[in-house]
Amino acid sequence: MRANFTFHDVGQGLFYSGKIGSFNFVYDCGSNSKGNYLKNAINNYLEKQQNKIDWLILSHLDEDHTNGLEMLFSTNKNKETTVFLPYFTPIERLIISITKTTKQASWWYQFISDPVYYLLIVKNVKNVVIIGDQNLNNKLKEDYTCNSHNLNDFPDNNPLIDLIKKNENWEKYIKKNKVLIKNHKCIVYIKEWQFKFFNHDNHDKLSDFWNSINPIVNNNIIDAIKSKGIREKIRTVCYTKIYKSSTYINQTSLMLYHAPIDYQGYIKISCTKFGEELSQIGSKNGQLLSGDISLSTYWTKILTHFKKEFLNVSFVQIPHHGSIANWSSNILKDISAPHWINSASNKRKQYPHKEIIDILHKSQFNLHCCNELNSINIEFNYPLFLRALKLERVCFIKKIRKQDCDLCYCSIKK
């Protein structure tokens, strides 16, 4: 079995891809960094994978995680792509569109206004799977095994289905099984690999905000999202309420745990720009992708959901680019993953936050930083001649201000 995973060098954002045999998936694809970092990373990825993407998983809808979609889908070879994402109500999507400080292309506002229409009709993907955690009508075991090639085997999320039917014009897609609305209590198997999602549904009613903007949008949120003039007017009138409401929206993400079903071989980690490598053998081999989720807010639910999987986690993506606001001091008590990966700009000195760096260093865990200069590659089933390698190289790639110098921290453990 050969598998390869990459945190691409896109700067302030996240673009992660995985290849398991012939199966290709992407988790998030966006960046706010100026320059061609995202464009170059996507072009290189598509060339290597021959434009084939089986799964696209969007942790949430912020532009630094999604503004590469148009380019990712530019080859029009999307008919076999399944897209997974959490649900955001129209008013939540309006808030996302208004709070963006960087200019986005018109297609991105079309995507935010109606993600399902954009993905199914404009980009012609196979289907869209909306993952949530509410299921009041069915009592499910924590682990519900289903066949990933038949997504209808996922347990339905009936409360979320009702909410979506009330808010959206997606019923025709739901009837044709082009849109599936499912619960996250499911382990999915692809080849020799397993996948498990987590999402916390937290749809604030936002009644005060809605009362303030309804005279402006005239009950048409979709058009308001696509109109620069209306967005600017709402931002001016409701600035305080918008940014108060955006806090919990930005901290909601679709998490993904994935791991080989049975693997205790070599794992190679490469900091490609600087040539540092780490090779290990052991039983831990799972990866946890977190998007921008707030560990401080949802840690108890996350721990309950992934309790068994946490015993197998070796790699964790630090949420929200290393923001201390999304960090939880309890996490290292419950998960002892040796490798922590951060994706952010090397020009943003607070990402990852110094406190997180210090905590990981004190706990003797490895921090790997992905930025404009450096990508992180994780490879399973590396050639057996690496049995002779006895060193673990820990590479810290981060622009840290110390005597006004840029430092690259590397240490070797024997």
PDB file of C-alpha atoms in Angstrom, residues 35-200:
ATOM      1  CA  GLY A  35       1.205  36.216  -5.130  1.00  0.00           C
ATOM      2  CA  ASN A  36       0.805  33.033  -7.165  1.00  0.00           C
ATOM      3  CA  TYR A  37       1.333  30.537  -4.338  1.00  0.00           C
ATOM      4  CA  LEU A  38      -2.159  29.047  -4.519  1.00  0.00           C
ATOM      5  CA  LYS A  39      -2.249  29.085  -8.328  1.00  0.00           C
ATOM      6  CA  ASN A  40       1.111  27.330  -8.578  1.00  0.00           C
ATOM      7  CA  ALA A  41       0.190  24.725  -5.969  1.00  0.00           C
ATOM      8  CA  ILE A  42      -3.105  23.879  -7.705  1.00  0.00           C
ATOM      9  CA  ASN A  43      -1.490  23.666 -11.149  1.00  0.00           C
ATOM     10  CA  ASN A  44       1.232  21.361  -9.834  1.00  0.00           C
ATOM     11  CA  TYR A  45      -1.343  19.204  -8.071  1.00  0.00           C
ATOM     12  CA  LEU A  46      -3.640  18.851 -11.093  1.00  0.00           C
ATOM     13  CA  GLU A  47      -0.724  17.976 -13.348  1.00  0.00           C
ATOM     14  CA  LYS A  48       0.413  15.182 -11.033  1.00  0.00           C
ATOM     15  CA  GLN A  49      -3.091  13.774 -10.458  1.00  0.00           C
ATOM     16  CA  GLN A  50      -4.140  14.095 -14.109  1.00  0.00           C
ATOM     17  CA  ASN A  51      -7.036  16.356 -13.032  1.00  0.00           C
ATOM     18  CA  LYS A  52      -8.800  13.519 -11.181  1.00  0.00           C
ATOM     19  CA  ILE A  53     -10.404  14.346  -7.814  1.00  0.00           C
ATOM     20  CA  ASP A  54     -12.660  11.737  -6.218  1.00  0.00           C
ATOM     21  CA  TRP A  55     -13.502  13.674  -3.065  1.00  0.00           C
ATOM     22  CA  LEU A  56     -13.401  17.358  -2.185  1.00  0.00           C
ATOM     23  CA  ILE A  57     -13.944  18.128   1.497  1.00  0.00           C
ATOM     24  CA  LEU A  58     -14.573  21.738   2.533  1.00  0.00           C
ATOM     25  CA  SER A  59     -14.132  22.368   6.237  1.00  0.00           C
ATOM     26  CA  HIS A  60     -16.069  25.647   5.977  1.00  0.00           C
ATOM     27  CA  LEU A  61     -16.722  28.422   3.465  1.00  0.00           C
ATOM     28  CA  ASP A  62     -14.181  31.129   4.336  1.00  0.00           C
ATOM     29  CA  GLU A  63     -12.258  32.386   1.328  1.00  0.00           C
ATOM     30  CA  ASP A  64      -8.842  31.323   2.637  1.00  0.00           C
ATOM     31  CA  HIS A  65     -10.127  27.738   2.501  1.00  0.00           C
ATOM     32  CA  THR A  66     -12.262  27.929  -0.674  1.00  0.00           C
ATOM     33  CA  ASN A  67     -11.066  30.598  -3.117  1.00  0.00           C
ATOM     34  CA  GLY A  68      -9.089  28.045  -5.123  1.00  0.00           C
ATOM     35  CA  LEU A  69     -12.163  26.045  -6.150  1.00  0.00           C
ATOM     36  CA  GLU A  70     -12.638  27.716  -9.526  1.00  0.00           C
ATOM     37  CA  MET A  71      -9.098  26.805 -10.531  1.00  0.00           C
ATOM     38  CA  LEU A  72      -9.304  23.351  -8.949  1.00  0.00           C
ATOM     39  CA  PHE A  73     -12.373  22.630 -11.095  1.00  0.00           C
ATOM     40  CA  SER A  74     -11.084  24.404 -14.213  1.00  0.00           C
ATOM     41  CA  THR A  75     -10.476  21.199 -16.199  1.00  0.00           C
ATOM     42  CA  ASN A  76     -14.184  20.268 -16.317  1.00  0.00           C
ATOM     43  CA  LYS A  77     -13.366  16.719 -15.215  1.00  0.00           C
ATOM     44  CA  ASN A  78     -15.592  16.873 -12.168  1.00  0.00           C
ATOM     45  CA  LYS A  79     -18.377  14.438 -13.051  1.00  0.00           C
ATOM     46  CA  GLU A  80     -17.077  11.826 -10.603  1.00  0.00           C
ATOM     47  CA  THR A  81     -16.253  14.253  -7.783  1.00  0.00           C
ATOM     48  CA  THR A  82     -18.190  14.071  -4.523  1.00  0.00           C
ATOM     49  CA  VAL A  83     -18.076  17.212  -2.381  1.00  0.00           C
ATOM     50  CA  PHE A  84     -18.488  17.113   1.413  1.00  0.00           C
ATOM     51  CA  LEU A  85     -19.239  20.269   3.386  1.00  0.00           C
ATOM     52  CA  PRO A  86     -21.027  21.518   6.503  1.00  0.00           C
ATOM     53  CA  TYR A  87     -24.247  23.502   6.250  1.00  0.00           C
ATOM     54  CA  PHE A  88     -24.414  27.268   6.647  1.00  0.00           C
ATOM     55  CA  THR A  89     -27.780  29.017   6.441  1.00  0.00           C
ATOM     56  CA  PRO A  90     -28.286  31.822   3.884  1.00  0.00           C
ATOM     57  CA  ILE A  91     -27.929  34.484   6.571  1.00  0.00           C
ATOM     58  CA  GLU A  92     -24.716  32.849   7.819  1.00  0.00           C
ATOM     59  CA  ARG A  93     -23.375  32.825   4.266  1.00  0.00           C
ATOM     60  CA  LEU A  94     -24.273  36.508   3.953  1.00  0.00           C
ATOM     61  CA  ILE A  95     -22.238  37.263   7.076  1.00  0.00           C
ATOM     62  CA  ILE A  96     -19.293  35.268   5.664  1.00  0.00           C
ATOM     63  CA  SER A  97     -19.429  37.300   2.444  1.00  0.00           C
ATOM     64  CA  ILE A  98     -19.595  40.633   4.272  1.00  0.00           C
ATOM     65  CA  THR A  99     -16.767  40.009   6.732  1.00  0.00           C
ATOM     66  CA  LYS A 100     -14.171  39.364   4.033  1.00  0.00           C
ATOM     67  CA  THR A 101     -11.509  42.068   4.056  1.00  0.00           C
ATOM     68  CA  THR A 102      -9.766  40.992   0.844  1.00  0.00           C
ATOM     69  CA  LYS A 103     -11.297  41.363  -2.610  1.00  0.00           C
ATOM     70  CA  GLN A 104     -12.715  38.126  -4.024  1.00  0.00           C
ATOM     71  CA  ALA A 105     -13.701  37.183  -7.572  1.00  0.00           C
ATOM     72  CA  SER A 106     -17.363  37.274  -8.602  1.00  0.00           C
ATOM     73  CA  TRP A 107     -17.509  33.475  -8.886  1.00  0.00           C
ATOM     74  CA  TRP A 108     -16.690  33.180  -5.160  1.00  0.00           C
ATOM     75  CA  TYR A 109     -19.744  35.258  -4.223  1.00  0.00           C
ATOM     76  CA  GLN A 110     -21.841  33.072  -6.524  1.00  0.00           C
ATOM     77  CA  PHE A 111     -20.461  30.033  -4.689  1.00  0.00           C
ATOM     78  CA  ILE A 112     -21.185  31.534  -1.254  1.00  0.00           C
ATOM     79  CA  SER A 113     -24.690  32.603  -2.259  1.00  0.00           C
ATOM     80  CA  ASP A 114     -25.654  29.026  -3.193  1.00  0.00           C
ATOM     81  CA  PRO A 115     -22.889  26.390  -2.780  1.00  0.00           C
ATOM     82  CA  VAL A 116     -25.070  23.527  -4.000  1.00  0.00           C
ATOM     83  CA  TYR A 117     -26.071  25.275  -7.237  1.00  0.00           C
ATOM     84  CA  TYR A 118     -22.473  26.308  -7.925  1.00  0.00           C
ATOM     85  CA  LEU A 119     -21.096  22.797  -7.342  1.00  0.00           C
ATOM     86  CA  LEU A 120     -23.834  20.776  -9.059  1.00  0.00           C
ATOM     87  CA  ILE A 121     -24.860  23.039 -11.930  1.00  0.00           C
ATOM     88  CA  VAL A 122     -21.923  25.343 -12.610  1.00  0.00           C
ATOM     89  CA  LYS A 123     -19.166  22.813 -11.890  1.00  0.00           C
ATOM     90  CA  ASN A 124     -21.119  19.633 -12.645  1.00  0.00           C
ATOM     91  CA  VAL A 125     -19.851  17.559  -9.711  1.00  0.00           C
ATOM     92  CA  LYS A 126     -21.338  14.128  -9.060  1.00  0.00           C
ATOM     93  CA  ASN A 127     -23.092  14.985  -5.801  1.00  0.00           C
ATOM     94  CA  VAL A 128     -22.895  17.076  -2.643  1.00  0.00           C
ATOM     95  CA  VAL A 129     -22.923  15.542   0.836  1.00  0.00           C
ATOM     96  CA  ILE A 130     -23.823  17.875   3.697  1.00  0.00           C
ATOM     97  CA  ILE A 131     -22.570  16.553   7.035  1.00  0.00           C
ATOM     98  CA  GLY A 132     -24.071  17.510  10.401  1.00  0.00           C
ATOM     99  CA  ASP A 133     -24.334  16.100  13.900  1.00  0.00           C
ATOM    100  CA  GLN A 134     -28.032  16.429  14.751  1.00  0.00           C
ATOM    101  CA  ASN A 135     -30.185  13.317  14.625  1.00  0.00           C
ATOM    102  CA  LEU A 136     -33.030  13.504  17.094  1.00  0.00           C
ATOM    103  CA  ASN A 137     -35.191  10.842  15.481  1.00  0.00           C
ATOM    104  CA  ASN A 138     -32.685   7.995  15.406  1.00  0.00           C
ATOM    105  CA  LYS A 139     -30.441   6.662  18.129  1.00  0.00           C
ATOM    106  CA  LEU A 140     -27.221   5.551  16.494  1.00  0.00           C
ATOM    107  CA  LYS A 141     -24.216   3.757  17.814  1.00  0.00           C
ATOM    108  CA  GLU A 142     -21.118   5.948  17.942  1.00  0.00           C
ATOM    109  CA  ASP A 143     -19.568   3.969  15.084  1.00  0.00           C
ATOM    110  CA  TYR A 144     -21.863   3.192  12.172  1.00  0.00           C
ATOM    111  CA  THR A 145     -20.036   1.324   9.429  1.00  0.00           C
ATOM    112  CA  CYS A 146     -21.166   1.936   5.860  1.00  0.00           C
ATOM    113  CA  ASN A 147     -19.929   1.410   2.336  1.00  0.00           C
ATOM    114  CA  SER A 148     -18.415   4.621   1.025  1.00  0.00           C
ATOM    115  CA  HIS A 149     -19.385   3.781  -2.546  1.00  0.00           C
ATOM    116  CA  ASN A 150     -23.042   3.958  -1.541  1.00  0.00           C
ATOM    117  CA  LEU A 151     -23.389   7.210   0.356  1.00  0.00           C
ATOM    118  CA  ASN A 152     -27.080   6.535   0.905  1.00  0.00           C
ATOM    119  CA  ASP A 153     -25.943   4.123   3.607  1.00  0.00           C
ATOM    120  CA  PHE A 154     -24.956   7.106   5.739  1.00  0.00           C
ATOM    121  CA  PRO A 155     -27.602   7.769   8.419  1.00  0.00           C
ATOM    122  CA  ASP A 156     -29.847  10.673   7.412  1.00  0.00           C
ATOM    123  CA  ASN A 157     -29.780  13.882   9.410  1.00  0.00           C
ATOM    124  CA  ASN A 158     -33.517  14.512   9.605  1.00  0.00           C
ATOM    125  CA  PRO A 159     -33.511  17.775  11.614  1.00  0.00           C
ATOM    126  CA  LEU A 160     -30.955  19.234   9.221  1.00  0.00           C
ATOM    127  CA  ILE A 161     -33.003  18.048   6.235  1.00  0.00           C
ATOM    128  CA  ASP A 162     -36.013  19.924   7.623  1.00  0.00           C
ATOM    129  CA  LEU A 163     -33.953  23.068   8.194  1.00  0.00           C
ATOM    130  CA  ILE A 164     -32.508  22.976   4.676  1.00  0.00           C
ATOM    131  CA  LYS A 165     -35.907  22.424   3.057  1.00  0.00           C
ATOM    132  CA  LYS A 166     -37.130  25.482   4.941  1.00  0.00           C
ATOM    133  CA  ASN A 167     -34.180  27.698   3.964  1.00  0.00           C
ATOM    134  CA  GLU A 168     -33.084  26.535   0.518  1.00  0.00           C
ATOM    135  CA  ASN A 169     -34.381  25.694  -2.939  1.00  0.00           C
ATOM    136  CA  TRP A 170     -32.594  22.330  -3.047  1.00  0.00           C
ATOM    137  CA  GLU A 171     -35.495  19.890  -2.826  1.00  0.00           C
ATOM    138  CA  LYS A 172     -35.220  18.794  -6.467  1.00  0.00           C
ATOM    139  CA  TYR A 173     -31.565  17.901  -5.904  1.00  0.00           C
ATOM    140  CA  ILE A 174     -32.416  16.031  -2.714  1.00  0.00           C
ATOM    141  CA  LYS A 175     -35.087  13.966  -4.504  1.00  0.00           C
ATOM    142  CA  LYS A 176     -32.578  12.978  -7.203  1.00  0.00           C
ATOM    143  CA  ASN A 177     -29.947  12.042  -4.582  1.00  0.00           C
ATOM    144  CA  LYS A 178     -27.679  14.761  -5.917  1.00  0.00           C
ATOM    145  CA  VAL A 179     -27.697  16.297  -2.441  1.00  0.00           C
ATOM    146  CA  LEU A 180     -27.348  13.980   0.542  1.00  0.00           C
ATOM    147  CA  ILE A 181     -27.829  15.342   4.054  1.00  0.00           C
ATOM    148  CA  LYS A 182     -26.168  13.008   6.495  1.00  0.00           C
ATOM    149  CA  ASN A 183     -25.103  12.475  10.086  1.00  0.00           C
ATOM    150  CA  HIS A 184     -21.419  12.408  10.964  1.00  0.00           C
ATOM    151  CA  LYS A 185     -21.621   9.142  12.928  1.00  0.00           C
ATOM    152  CA  CYS A 186     -20.164   6.958  10.235  1.00  0.00           C
ATOM    153  CA  ILE A 187     -16.837   5.375   9.358  1.00  0.00           C
ATOM    154  CA  VAL A 188     -16.237   5.306   5.616  1.00  0.00           C
ATOM    155  CA  TYR A 189     -13.906   2.815   3.957  1.00  0.00           C
ATOM    156  CA  ILE A 190     -12.000   3.491   0.729  1.00  0.00           C
ATOM    157  CA  LYS A 191      -9.601   0.772  -0.325  1.00  0.00           C
ATOM    158  CA  GLU A 192      -7.502   0.094   2.807  1.00  0.00           C
ATOM    159  CA  TRP A 193      -8.260   3.462   4.373  1.00  0.00           C
ATOM    160  CA  GLN A 194     -10.888   4.732   6.810  1.00  0.00           C
ATOM    161  CA  PHE A 195     -12.458   8.195   7.095  1.00  0.00           C
ATOM    162  CA  LYS A 196     -14.545   9.722   9.862  1.00  0.00           C
ATOM    163  CA  PHE A 197     -16.074  13.220   9.963  1.00  0.00           C
ATOM    164  CA  PHE A 198     -17.084  15.554  12.769  1.00  0.00           C
ATOM    165  CA  ASN A 199     -19.243  18.650  12.613  1.00  0.00           C
ATOM    166  CA  HIS A 200     -21.104  20.578  15.282  1.00  0.00           C
TER     167      HIS A 200
END
